[in-house]
Coordinates of C-alpha atoms in Angstrom, one line a residue:
Chain X
M1 CA 0.0 0.1 0.0
P2 CA 1.9 3.1 -1.1
I3 CA 1.8 6.2 0.9
T4 CA 1.7 9.4 -1.1
I5 CA 2.2 13.0 0.0
T6 CA 0.8 15.1 -2.7
A7 CA 3.5 16.9 -4.8
P8 CA 4.0 20.6 -3.8
K9 CA 2.4 23.2 -6.3
A10 CA 4.5 24.2 -9.3
V11 CA 6.9 26.7 -8.7
R12 CA 5.3 30.1 -8.2
P13 CA 6.4 33.0 -10.3
S14 CA 9.2 34.6 -8.4
Y15 CA 8.3 38.0 -7.3
A16 CA 11.9 39.4 -7.0
T17 CA 13.0 38.3 -10.7
A18 CA 13.0 41.8 -12.1
D19 CA 15.8 43.0 -9.6
N20 CA 17.5 39.7 -9.6
A21 CA 17.9 39.7 -13.3
S22 CA 19.8 42.9 -13.3
D23 CA 21.8 41.8 -10.5
D24 CA 22.8 38.8 -12.1
S25 CA 24.5 40.5 -15.0
G26 CA 27.9 41.3 -13.4
S27 CA 27.1 43.0 -10.2
D28 CA 30.3 44.3 -9.2
S29 CA 29.5 45.7 -5.8
S30 CA 32.8 44.4 -4.3
S31 CA 34.9 47.2 -5.7
D32 CA 32.9 49.8 -3.9
N33 CA 32.4 48.3 -0.4
G34 CA 36.1 48.5 0.3
A35 CA 37.2 44.9 -0.1
D36 CA 40.9 45.5 -0.9
L37 CA 41.8 42.4 -2.4
E38 CA 45.4 42.4 -3.4
G39 CA 47.7 39.6 -4.7
D40 CA 46.6 37.1 -7.3
I41 CA 45.9 34.1 -5.5
P42 CA 43.4 32.3 -7.3
M43 CA 40.1 31.0 -5.3
T44 CA 39.5 27.3 -5.5
S45 CA 36.1 27.0 -6.6
S46 CA 34.8 23.3 -7.0
S47 CA 33.2 22.4 -10.2
R48 CA 29.8 22.1 -8.0
R49 CA 29.9 25.7 -7.2
K50 CA 30.5 26.8 -10.6
E51 CA 27.2 25.6 -11.9
D52 CA 25.3 27.5 -9.2
K53 CA 27.5 30.4 -8.9
S54 CA 24.9 32.9 -10.0
Y55 CA 23.2 32.0 -6.5
S56 CA 26.1 31.6 -4.6
I57 CA 24.7 29.0 -2.5
V58 CA 26.9 26.9 -0.3
T59 CA 26.2 23.9 1.6
P60 CA 27.6 22.3 4.7
G61 CA 31.0 20.8 4.1
E62 CA 31.8 22.9 1.0
V63 CA 35.2 24.3 1.0
I64 CA 34.6 28.2 0.5
T65 CA 38.3 29.0 -0.1
D66 CA 41.7 27.5 1.1
D67 CA 43.5 30.9 0.8
P68 CA 44.8 31.9 4.5
Q69 CA 44.1 35.7 3.6
W70 CA 40.6 35.2 4.6
M71 CA 39.2 35.1 8.1
R72 CA 36.2 32.8 9.0
G73 CA 33.0 34.4 10.4
H74 CA 29.7 32.9 11.3
G75 CA 28.5 29.9 9.5
T76 CA 32.1 28.7 8.7
Y77 CA 34.7 26.6 10.2
V78 CA 38.4 25.8 9.5
S79 CA 39.0 22.2 8.5
A80 CA 41.6 20.6 10.8
S81 CA 43.4 18.8 8.0
T82 CA 43.6 21.4 5.3
A83 CA 43.2 24.7 7.0
A84 CA 40.6 25.8 4.4
I85 CA 37.5 27.6 5.2
V86 CA 34.5 25.4 4.9
S87 CA 30.8 26.4 5.1
S88 CA 28.9 24.6 8.1
V89 CA 25.3 25.8 7.1
A90 CA 23.5 26.0 3.9
G91 CA 23.2 29.7 2.9
T92 CA 24.6 32.3 0.9
I93 CA 28.1 34.0 1.3
T94 CA 28.7 37.5 2.7
R95 CA 31.9 39.1 3.4
T96 CA 32.9 42.3 5.1
N97 CA 36.5 43.2 4.0
K98 CA 38.4 40.0 4.8
L99 CA 35.8 38.3 6.8
L100 CA 33.9 35.5 5.3
S101 CA 30.7 34.3 6.7
V102 CA 27.7 32.4 5.6
R103 CA 24.3 33.6 5.9
P104 CA 21.9 30.6 6.6
L105 CA 18.6 30.0 4.5
R106 CA 17.0 29.8 7.8
A107 CA 18.0 29.8 11.4
R108 CA 16.8 30.8 14.7
Y109 CA 16.9 34.3 16.0
T110 CA 20.3 35.4 17.4
P111 CA 20.1 38.4 19.5
E112 CA 22.1 41.6 19.0
V113 CA 22.4 44.6 21.1
G114 CA 19.7 47.2 20.5
D115 CA 17.2 44.8 18.8
L116 CA 13.5 45.3 19.7
V117 CA 12.1 42.0 20.6
V118 CA 8.8 40.6 21.7
G119 CA 9.1 37.8 24.1
R120 CA 7.1 35.7 26.5
I121 CA 8.0 35.3 30.2
V122 CA 8.6 31.4 30.7
E123 CA 9.9 31.5 34.1
V124 CA 10.3 33.8 37.4
Q125 CA 13.4 33.6 39.3
A126 CA 14.2 35.6 42.5
K127 CA 15.8 38.7 40.7
R128 CA 15.1 38.2 37.2
W129 CA 12.7 36.8 34.6
R130 CA 13.6 34.2 31.9
V131 CA 12.1 35.3 28.4
D132 CA 11.6 33.3 25.4
V133 CA 12.6 35.3 22.5
G134 CA 12.8 32.6 20.0
G135 CA 16.6 32.4 20.1
S136 CA 18.8 29.2 21.1
Q137 CA 18.7 30.6 24.7
L138 CA 16.4 32.1 27.1
A139 CA 17.0 35.8 27.4
S140 CA 17.0 37.2 30.8
L141 CA 15.2 40.3 32.2
P142 CA 16.7 41.6 35.5
L143 CA 14.4 43.1 37.8
S144 CA 16.6 46.2 37.9
A145 CA 15.9 46.7 34.2
I146 CA 12.4 47.4 34.3
N147 CA 10.4 50.4 35.2
L148 CA 9.5 49.9 38.6
P149 CA 6.2 51.6 39.6
G150 CA 6.2 54.9 41.4
G151 CA 8.8 57.0 39.8
I152 CA 10.3 56.0 36.4
L153 CA 13.9 55.6 37.6
R154 CA 14.2 54.2 41.1
K155 CA 16.3 51.7 42.8
R156 CA 14.6 48.3 43.3
T157 CA 14.0 47.3 46.8
E158 CA 13.4 44.1 48.8
T159 CA 9.7 44.7 48.6
D160 CA 10.0 44.8 44.7
E161 CA 11.7 41.4 44.8
L162 CA 9.0 39.9 47.0
Q163 CA 6.3 40.9 44.5
I164 CA 8.0 40.3 41.3
R165 CA 5.1 38.5 39.9
T166 CA 3.0 41.5 40.2
F167 CA 5.2 42.9 37.4
F168 CA 5.6 39.9 35.1
A169 CA 4.3 36.4 35.5
E170 CA 4.7 33.3 33.5
G171 CA 3.1 33.6 30.2
D172 CA 3.0 37.3 29.9
L173 CA 4.2 38.9 26.7
L174 CA 6.2 42.0 26.6
V175 CA 8.3 44.1 24.2
A176 CA 11.8 44.8 25.1
E177 CA 15.3 45.7 23.9
V178 CA 18.4 43.7 24.0
Q179 CA 20.8 45.6 26.3
Q180 CA 23.7 43.1 26.6
L181 CA 25.2 39.8 25.0
F182 CA 27.0 37.4 27.0
S183 CA 29.9 35.4 25.1
D184 CA 27.8 32.2 24.9
G185 CA 25.0 34.1 23.1
G186 CA 22.6 34.8 26.1
A187 CA 21.0 38.0 25.9
V188 CA 19.8 40.5 28.7
L189 CA 16.8 42.5 28.0
H190 CA 15.6 45.8 29.5
T191 CA 12.3 47.7 29.4
R192 CA 13.6 51.1 30.8
S193 CA 11.4 53.2 28.3
L194 CA 7.9 53.7 28.5
K195 CA 7.7 52.5 24.9
Y196 CA 8.6 49.1 26.3
G197 CA 6.9 46.9 28.8
K198 CA 3.9 44.4 29.1
L199 CA 1.6 43.8 25.9
R200 CA -2.2 43.4 26.2
N201 CA -5.2 44.3 24.2
G202 CA -4.0 42.5 21.2
V203 CA -3.0 39.3 19.5
F204 CA 0.5 37.5 19.0
V205 CA 1.9 36.0 15.6
A206 CA 5.0 34.1 15.5
V207 CA 6.8 34.3 12.1
S208 CA 10.7 33.7 11.4
G209 CA 12.7 36.6 12.4
M210 CA 16.2 37.9 11.5
G211 CA 17.8 34.5 11.5
G212 CA 17.2 34.2 7.9
G213 CA 14.5 32.8 5.6
G214 CA 12.1 35.9 5.2
G215 CA 9.8 37.1 7.8
V216 CA 10.6 40.1 10.0
V217 CA 13.5 42.2 8.7
R218 CA 15.5 44.8 10.6
S219 CA 14.1 48.2 9.4
R220 CA 13.9 51.8 10.6
R221 CA 10.7 51.4 12.4
Q222 CA 9.4 48.2 14.1
V223 CA 6.8 50.0 16.0
W224 CA 4.0 52.2 14.7
T225 CA 0.5 53.2 15.0
M226 CA -1.9 52.8 11.8
E227 CA -5.4 53.8 11.4
A228 CA -7.5 50.8 10.6
A229 CA -10.5 50.7 8.1
N230 CA -14.1 50.1 8.8
G231 CA -14.2 52.4 11.8
A232 CA -11.9 50.3 13.8
G233 CA -9.9 53.0 15.2
P234 CA -6.0 53.2 15.4
L235 CA -4.1 49.9 16.0
D236 CA -0.6 49.4 17.3
V237 CA 1.7 46.9 15.5
V238 CA 5.0 45.7 17.1
L239 CA 7.2 43.9 14.7
G240 CA 9.9 42.3 17.0
V241 CA 13.2 41.6 15.0
N242 CA 13.0 38.1 16.6
G243 CA 10.0 37.4 14.4
F244 CA 7.4 37.8 17.1
V245 CA 4.6 40.3 16.1
W246 CA 2.1 42.0 18.2
I247 CA -1.0 43.5 16.8
S248 CA -3.2 45.5 19.4
K249 CA -5.7 48.1 19.9
H250 CA -3.8 51.6 20.2
V251 CA -4.0 52.7 23.6
E252 CA -2.8 56.3 24.8
T253 CA 1.0 55.8 25.4
P254 CA 1.8 56.6 29.0
E255 CA 3.9 59.8 27.7
A256 CA 0.9 61.1 26.0
L257 CA -1.3 60.3 29.3
V258 CA 1.6 62.2 31.2
A259 CA 1.4 65.1 29.0
E260 CA -2.4 65.1 29.5
T261 CA -2.4 64.9 33.1
K262 CA 0.1 67.6 33.5
S263 CA -2.0 70.1 31.4
A264 CA -4.8 69.2 33.7
T265 CA -2.7 70.4 36.6
T266 CA -2.8 67.0 38.8
G267 CA -0.2 66.4 41.3
I268 CA 3.0 64.8 40.0
T269 CA 2.6 61.8 42.5
N270 CA -0.8 61.2 41.3
L271 CA -0.1 60.9 37.5
E272 CA 2.9 58.5 38.2
E273 CA 0.7 56.3 40.0
S274 CA -1.7 56.3 37.3
V275 CA 0.8 55.2 34.9
S276 CA 2.2 52.5 36.8
T277 CA -1.2 50.9 37.6
T278 CA -1.8 50.6 34.0
M279 CA 1.7 49.5 33.0
Y280 CA 1.6 46.0 34.7
S281 CA -1.9 45.3 34.2
S282 CA -3.0 42.1 32.6
Q283 CA -6.5 43.1 31.9
N284 CA -7.7 43.8 28.7
D285 CA -9.5 47.0 28.0
R286 CA -13.0 46.7 26.1
I287 CA -12.2 46.2 22.6
G288 CA -14.9 46.5 20.0
I289 CA -16.0 44.1 17.5
E290 CA -14.7 46.2 14.6
T291 CA -11.2 46.6 16.2
M292 CA -11.0 42.8 16.8
R293 CA -11.9 42.3 13.1
E294 CA -9.3 44.4 11.8
I295 CA -6.6 43.1 14.2
A296 CA -7.4 39.7 12.9
R297 CA -7.1 40.9 9.3
I298 CA -3.7 42.4 10.0
R299 CA -2.8 39.1 11.4
G300 CA -3.7 37.5 8.1
V301 CA -1.7 39.9 6.1
V302 CA 1.4 38.9 8.2
T303 CA 0.9 35.1 7.7
A304 CA 0.0 35.5 4.0
L305 CA 3.1 37.6 3.5
V306 CA 5.1 34.9 5.1
E307 CA 3.5 32.1 3.4
N308 CA 4.4 33.6 0.1
G309 CA 8.1 34.3 1.2
L310 CA 7.7 38.0 1.5
R311 CA 9.4 40.1 3.9
V312 CA 7.3 41.6 6.9
D313 CA 7.9 45.3 7.5
E314 CA 5.9 48.4 7.9
D315 CA 5.6 49.4 4.2
M316 CA 4.5 45.7 3.2
L317 CA 2.2 45.4 6.0
V318 CA 0.3 48.8 5.6
R319 CA 0.2 48.2 1.8
G320 CA -0.9 44.7 2.5
Y321 CA -3.7 45.7 4.8
H322 CA -5.2 48.2 2.4
E323 CA -5.1 45.8 -0.4
A324 CA -6.8 43.2 2.1
V325 CA -9.4 45.7 3.0
E326 CA -10.1 46.2 -0.9
M327 CA -10.2 42.5 -1.5
A328 CA -12.7 42.0 1.2
L329 CA -15.0 44.8 -0.1
L330 CA -14.8 43.2 -3.5
S331 CA -15.2 39.6 -2.4
G332 CA -19.0 40.3 -1.8
G333 CA -18.6 39.2 2.0
G334 CA -18.1 42.8 2.9
A335 CA -15.9 43.7 5.7
D336 CA -16.5 40.7 7.6
D337 CA -14.5 38.7 5.3
I338 CA -11.1 38.5 6.8
Y339 CA -10.1 35.1 5.1
L340 CA -6.4 35.6 3.7
G341 CA -5.2 31.8 3.2
G342 CA -4.6 29.9 0.3
E343 CA -5.3 31.7 -3.1
R344 CA -6.6 35.0 -1.4
G345 CA -3.0 35.0 0.1
E346 CA -1.4 34.3 -3.2
Q347 CA -3.5 37.0 -4.7
L348 CA -2.5 39.4 -2.2
A349 CA 1.2 38.8 -2.6
A350 CA 0.8 39.1 -6.3
A351 CA -0.8 42.4 -5.8
L352 CA 1.9 43.7 -3.6
T353 CA 4.6 42.6 -5.8
G354 CA 3.2 43.8 -8.9
V355 CA 3.4 40.6 -10.8
Chain L
M1 CA 9.4 -16.2 0.2
P2 CA 13.2 -17.2 -0.4
L3 CA 15.3 -14.8 -2.3
D4 CA 15.8 -16.4 -5.7
T5 CA 19.7 -16.1 -5.7
S6 CA 19.9 -18.5 -8.7
A7 CA 18.2 -15.8 -10.8
Y8 CA 20.8 -13.3 -9.6
S9 CA 23.6 -15.4 -10.8
L10 CA 22.2 -15.8 -14.2
A11 CA 21.0 -12.2 -15.1
L12 CA 22.9 -10.3 -12.3
L13 CA 19.5 -8.6 -11.5
R14 CA 18.2 -8.4 -8.2
V15 CA 14.5 -9.0 -7.1
D16 CA 13.5 -5.4 -7.8
G17 CA 15.4 -5.3 -10.9
R18 CA 18.4 -3.4 -9.8
R19 CA 22.1 -4.2 -10.6
W20 CA 24.4 -4.8 -7.6
N21 CA 25.6 -1.3 -7.4
E22 CA 22.3 0.6 -8.0
L23 CA 20.6 2.7 -5.4
R24 CA 16.9 2.9 -5.2
R25 CA 15.0 6.0 -6.2
I26 CA 15.7 8.7 -3.5
H27 CA 13.3 11.4 -3.4
A28 CA 13.7 14.2 -0.6
Q29 CA 12.1 17.4 0.3
I30 CA 13.2 19.9 2.9
R31 CA 11.0 22.6 4.7
T32 CA 7.9 20.5 4.5
Q33 CA 6.4 21.9 7.8
A34 CA 6.4 25.6 7.9
A35 CA 5.9 25.9 11.6
A36 CA 9.0 23.8 12.5
D37 CA 12.5 25.2 12.7
G38 CA 13.6 22.3 10.4
S39 CA 11.8 19.5 8.6
S40 CA 12.4 17.0 5.9
Y41 CA 10.7 14.2 4.0
L42 CA 12.5 11.4 2.4
E43 CA 11.9 8.3 0.5
M44 CA 14.5 5.7 -0.3
G45 CA 12.4 3.3 -2.5
H46 CA 9.3 2.3 -0.5
T47 CA 10.9 3.5 2.9
K48 CA 9.5 6.8 3.6
V49 CA 10.2 8.8 6.7
M50 CA 9.6 12.3 7.9
C51 CA 11.7 14.6 10.4
V52 CA 10.9 17.5 12.4
V53 CA 13.8 19.5 14.3
T54 CA 13.0 21.8 16.9
G55 CA 15.8 24.2 18.1
P56 CA 18.4 24.6 19.2
S57 CA 16.3 26.1 22.3
E58 CA 16.6 26.1 25.9
P59 CA 13.9 24.0 27.7
G60 CA 11.9 25.9 30.2
P61 CA 11.6 25.0 33.8
R62 CA 11.1 21.3 34.0
R63 CA 8.4 19.9 36.5
G64 CA 9.8 18.2 39.4
T65 CA 13.1 19.9 39.5
T66 CA 13.6 22.8 42.0
G67 CA 15.1 25.8 40.2
G68 CA 14.7 25.1 36.5
A69 CA 17.7 26.8 35.6
A70 CA 19.9 24.2 37.2
A71 CA 18.4 21.4 35.1
G72 CA 20.5 21.8 31.9
A73 CA 22.7 24.9 33.1
S74 CA 26.0 23.1 33.4
K75 CA 25.9 21.9 29.9
A76 CA 28.5 23.4 27.7
A77 CA 27.1 22.0 24.5
A78 CA 23.7 21.4 22.9
E79 CA 22.1 17.8 23.7
V80 CA 20.6 16.0 20.6
A81 CA 17.6 14.4 21.7
V82 CA 16.1 12.1 19.2
S83 CA 12.9 10.4 19.1
V84 CA 11.8 7.9 16.5
V85 CA 8.1 6.9 16.1
V86 CA 7.4 3.8 13.9
A87 CA 3.7 4.1 12.5
G88 CA 1.7 1.1 13.1
F89 CA 0.9 0.8 9.5
S90 CA 4.4 1.3 8.1
S91 CA 5.2 -2.5 7.5
V92 CA 3.2 -5.5 6.2
D93 CA 2.5 -6.9 9.5
R94 CA 0.8 -4.1 11.7
K95 CA 2.9 -4.2 14.9
K96 CA 2.5 -1.8 17.7
R97 CA 6.0 -0.9 19.0
G98 CA 5.9 0.9 22.3
R99 CA 8.0 3.7 23.4
G100 CA 10.3 1.8 25.3
D101 CA 11.1 -0.7 22.5
K102 CA 14.7 -1.8 22.3
R103 CA 15.1 -1.6 18.6
N104 CA 13.7 1.8 18.8
L105 CA 16.1 3.0 21.5
E106 CA 19.0 1.6 19.6
L107 CA 18.0 3.5 16.5
Q108 CA 17.6 6.9 18.8
S109 CA 20.9 6.5 20.3
T110 CA 22.7 5.7 17.1
I111 CA 21.2 8.6 15.2
S112 CA 21.7 11.0 18.2
N113 CA 25.3 10.0 18.7
A114 CA 26.2 10.4 14.8
L115 CA 24.4 13.9 14.5
A116 CA 26.1 15.2 17.7
A117 CA 29.5 14.3 16.3
S118 CA 28.8 16.3 13.2
L119 CA 26.7 19.2 14.4
H120 CA 28.6 22.1 16.0
T121 CA 26.7 21.6 19.3
H122 CA 29.3 23.8 21.3
L123 CA 28.0 26.9 19.7
F124 CA 24.7 26.3 21.6
P125 CA 25.2 25.9 25.4
H126 CA 22.4 25.1 27.6
S127 CA 20.2 24.1 24.8
V128 CA 18.3 21.1 23.3
I129 CA 18.0 20.0 19.7
Q130 CA 15.1 18.0 19.3
V131 CA 14.7 15.6 16.3
S132 CA 11.5 13.9 15.8
L133 CA 11.3 11.1 13.3
H134 CA 8.4 9.4 11.7
V135 CA 8.5 6.3 9.9
L136 CA 5.5 6.2 7.3
S137 CA 6.5 3.1 5.4
Q138 CA 9.1 0.5 5.9
D139 CA 11.0 -1.3 3.2
G140 CA 14.5 -1.8 4.3
S141 CA 17.5 0.4 5.1
L142 CA 15.4 2.2 7.8
L143 CA 18.4 3.4 9.9
A144 CA 19.9 4.9 6.7
A145 CA 16.8 6.6 5.7
L146 CA 16.5 7.9 9.2
I147 CA 20.0 9.2 9.3
N148 CA 19.5 10.9 6.0
A149 CA 16.2 12.6 6.7
A150 CA 17.6 13.9 10.2
T151 CA 20.6 15.4 8.6
L152 CA 18.4 17.2 5.8
A153 CA 16.4 18.6 8.5
C154 CA 19.0 19.8 10.5
V155 CA 20.4 21.5 7.4
D156 CA 17.0 23.2 7.1
A157 CA 17.0 24.3 10.8
G158 CA 20.3 26.1 9.9
I159 CA 22.3 24.2 12.6
P160 CA 25.9 24.5 11.8
M161 CA 27.7 21.2 11.0
T162 CA 30.9 19.9 9.9
D163 CA 29.3 18.1 7.0
Y164 CA 26.4 16.2 5.9
V165 CA 25.9 12.7 7.6
V166 CA 24.7 10.5 5.0
A167 CA 23.8 6.7 5.3
C168 CA 23.3 3.8 3.1
T169 CA 23.4 -0.1 3.6
A170 CA 25.2 -2.6 1.8
G171 CA 24.8 -6.4 1.5
S172 CA 26.2 -9.5 0.1
T173 CA 24.5 -11.7 -2.7
S174 CA 24.7 -15.0 -0.9
T175 CA 23.7 -15.9 2.7
Y176 CA 26.2 -16.6 5.5
A177 CA 25.4 -20.3 5.4
A178 CA 26.3 -20.6 1.8
G179 CA 29.8 -19.6 2.7
D180 CA 30.3 -18.3 -0.9
E181 CA 33.5 -16.3 -0.9
S182 CA 33.0 -15.2 -4.4
A183 CA 29.7 -13.5 -3.3
D184 CA 29.3 -9.9 -4.8
P185 CA 28.5 -6.9 -2.6
L186 CA 25.0 -5.3 -3.0
L187 CA 24.1 -1.7 -2.6
D188 CA 20.8 -0.4 -0.8
L189 CA 19.0 -3.4 0.5
N190 CA 15.1 -3.3 0.5
H191 CA 13.3 -5.2 3.1
Q192 CA 13.2 -8.7 1.3
E193 CA 17.2 -8.7 0.7
E194 CA 17.6 -7.5 4.5
Q195 CA 15.6 -10.5 5.7
E196 CA 17.6 -13.3 3.5
L197 CA 21.0 -11.7 3.2
P198 CA 23.8 -10.3 5.4
G199 CA 23.9 -6.5 5.5
L200 CA 25.4 -3.5 7.2
T201 CA 24.5 0.2 7.6
V202 CA 27.2 2.8 7.1
A203 CA 27.1 6.5 7.5
T204 CA 29.9 8.6 6.4
L205 CA 30.7 12.2 7.0
G206 CA 29.9 13.9 3.6
E207 CA 32.3 13.1 0.9
T208 CA 35.1 11.8 3.0
D209 CA 35.7 8.4 3.9
R210 CA 35.4 9.0 7.5
V211 CA 32.7 6.5 8.8
A212 CA 30.3 8.0 11.4
V213 CA 28.1 5.0 11.9
L214 CA 28.5 1.3 11.1
V215 CA 25.9 -1.0 12.2
C216 CA 26.1 -5.0 11.4
E217 CA 23.3 -7.0 12.8
S218 CA 23.8 -10.2 10.7
R219 CA 26.4 -12.8 10.4
V220 CA 28.8 -12.5 7.5
Q221 CA 32.3 -13.9 6.8
V222 CA 34.9 -11.2 7.5
G223 CA 36.3 -11.6 4.1
R224 CA 33.4 -10.1 2.5
L225 CA 33.1 -7.3 4.8
E226 CA 35.7 -5.2 3.0
G227 CA 33.8 -5.3 -0.1
M228 CA 30.5 -4.4 1.5
L229 CA 32.0 -1.5 3.3
A230 CA 33.5 -0.1 0.2
V231 CA 30.4 -0.3 -1.8
G232 CA 28.4 1.1 1.3
V233 CA 30.8 4.2 1.5
D234 CA 30.6 4.6 -2.4
G235 CA 26.8 4.6 -2.1
C236 CA 26.9 7.3 0.7
K237 CA 28.7 9.6 -1.5
Q238 CA 26.1 9.1 -4.3
V239 CA 23.5 9.8 -1.4
R240 CA 25.2 13.0 -0.5
E241 CA 25.1 14.3 -4.0
I242 CA 21.4 13.9 -4.1
L243 CA 20.8 15.4 -0.7
D244 CA 22.9 18.3 -1.6
R245 CA 21.2 18.8 -4.9
V246 CA 17.9 19.1 -2.9
V247 CA 19.3 21.7 -0.5
R248 CA 20.8 23.7 -3.5
E249 CA 17.5 23.6 -5.5
K250 CA 15.7 25.0 -2.3
G251 CA 18.3 27.7 -1.7
K252 CA 18.2 28.6 -5.3
R253 CA 14.5 28.9 -5.3
M254 CA 14.6 31.2 -2.1
V255 CA 17.1 33.5 -3.5
L256 CA 15.0 33.7 -6.6
E257 CA 11.9 34.4 -4.5
G258 CA 13.8 37.1 -2.8
T259 CA 13.2 35.3 0.6
V260 CA 17.0 35.5 1.1
V261 CA 19.5 37.9 0.1
K262 CA 21.6 37.1 -2.7
G263 CA 24.9 36.1 -1.7
E264 CA 28.1 38.1 -2.8
G265 CA 29.7 35.0 -4.0
L266 CA 33.5 34.7 -4.4
E267 CA 33.6 34.4 -8.3
D268 CA 34.2 38.1 -8.6
M269 CA 37.1 37.9 -6.2
D270 CA 38.8 35.5 -8.7
L271 CA 39.3 38.2 -11.0
D272 CA 41.6 40.5 -8.7

């Protein structure tokens, strides 16, 4: 009795062909990025790489070069017997001056200092939390690296340690920034800004992040507020560099709240308390049906983008959302039609890439 | 049903019509499960297996231990945890194999050791690489298929490794009892041959002759072993070519689709 798994669909028309085609014809970017390659030492290139060289894919165990002038970077190792630089992952070669590294086709997120990440608390310890950010190790968030209630910058006290679970408990989602990296790859996060902190009033989507293979890319803006269609009001979108995405109803940021209360001439202690009570609340606000629907639509756009191998960034997501709203109106189902899987997703991707 | 060995000597064709040095059809896919870190599907003839890799990731606090961080904190390298599930419908006789089945445990530890030797686990301290293998259909060379599928899934997951670990089986044309010293070696045994004839599973590290796994569970004269091993290692090189092509095709497709940024390549460096 044969077991069959249906063959995958035929190869889709590639959306990026136009700019690839121009790249293929002798892109000579090497001369202007400062790579100073003197000496006429020929590179060894196996016959296998020759045939694929326009794509420059290397696979594990493939010798990249045995020229000692190069330094090995991520995704490579030096073979013990021949001292050649060998690829250890399947991916594309990148080089920075004399440093050769291989960017994997896909991998888990590797944290870098300054990254904006969305994470989930998995463990509460005495003076810190352990946060799942989709990397190979859990990141840690020390108690001293969060905004403690009652004054933005104050030292932590023993009382804070005792009520550590009132700030974040297991399963809570938060947005934070990578503050520091350990040599073994572990990351330390901080939320010492009013833009960071606990997440509520929204929905979480995990897609692949900066590790490679599409998904969220590092860009100028990872967090923005967009006006949703169909009377849903403004929505917040947080694209964590680690590929975790948060879409929520827009609530007045604490800064705005502070400014408001200041103008209303309330006491300074009063307003700080009001800020801190909302900051660590796990209670959702009232969210209207329209808002929920539009949040779900944006989530559908994110998954459709990923399924069709497109990057997820502000521009793509905003355009994709408007396209999706149009598609829903045209489909006859009206605004309630938020389905964006299968052919609808492909249609969306095609519309976005202009194929 | 006894293997018709007399027919082999006449036409030099095996029961399924292959010559002694031919592999069965190998079909492989990577990235079959979108949600997994790495996944693959592999067919070697009618042996069909599926693999999903999760990780490297740090396990959360484990139940029953006090202070979850202490559970795996002292590890300097990632642990490779392999689980093999053999589907009840995978072979001709429907047999339920439990979790503690000895054959399963041996498969798991063999695969785990082979992968741990090739993967650069030292890059991921405190973490676990979880490899789940599912056997959908069995027709011989099961261990070889499992190793190949696991390697592909690890490549897909982007876990750094020294080289592919590729496996294949080799056998001999006559039984141990026949004591036939002039027996030919055979490549890639199917289920029927595996039942009747002596055979071994060999895995090598990529194109090199370095043997990563060598398992022989049947009686065979030592004189025939060298020939079998040589044929097996040669088969592994063929398998590597096939798997490598699968990975390259996928990579090429991803570059064309724009999912992955095009590499800068080294060819323009040849010029200066």
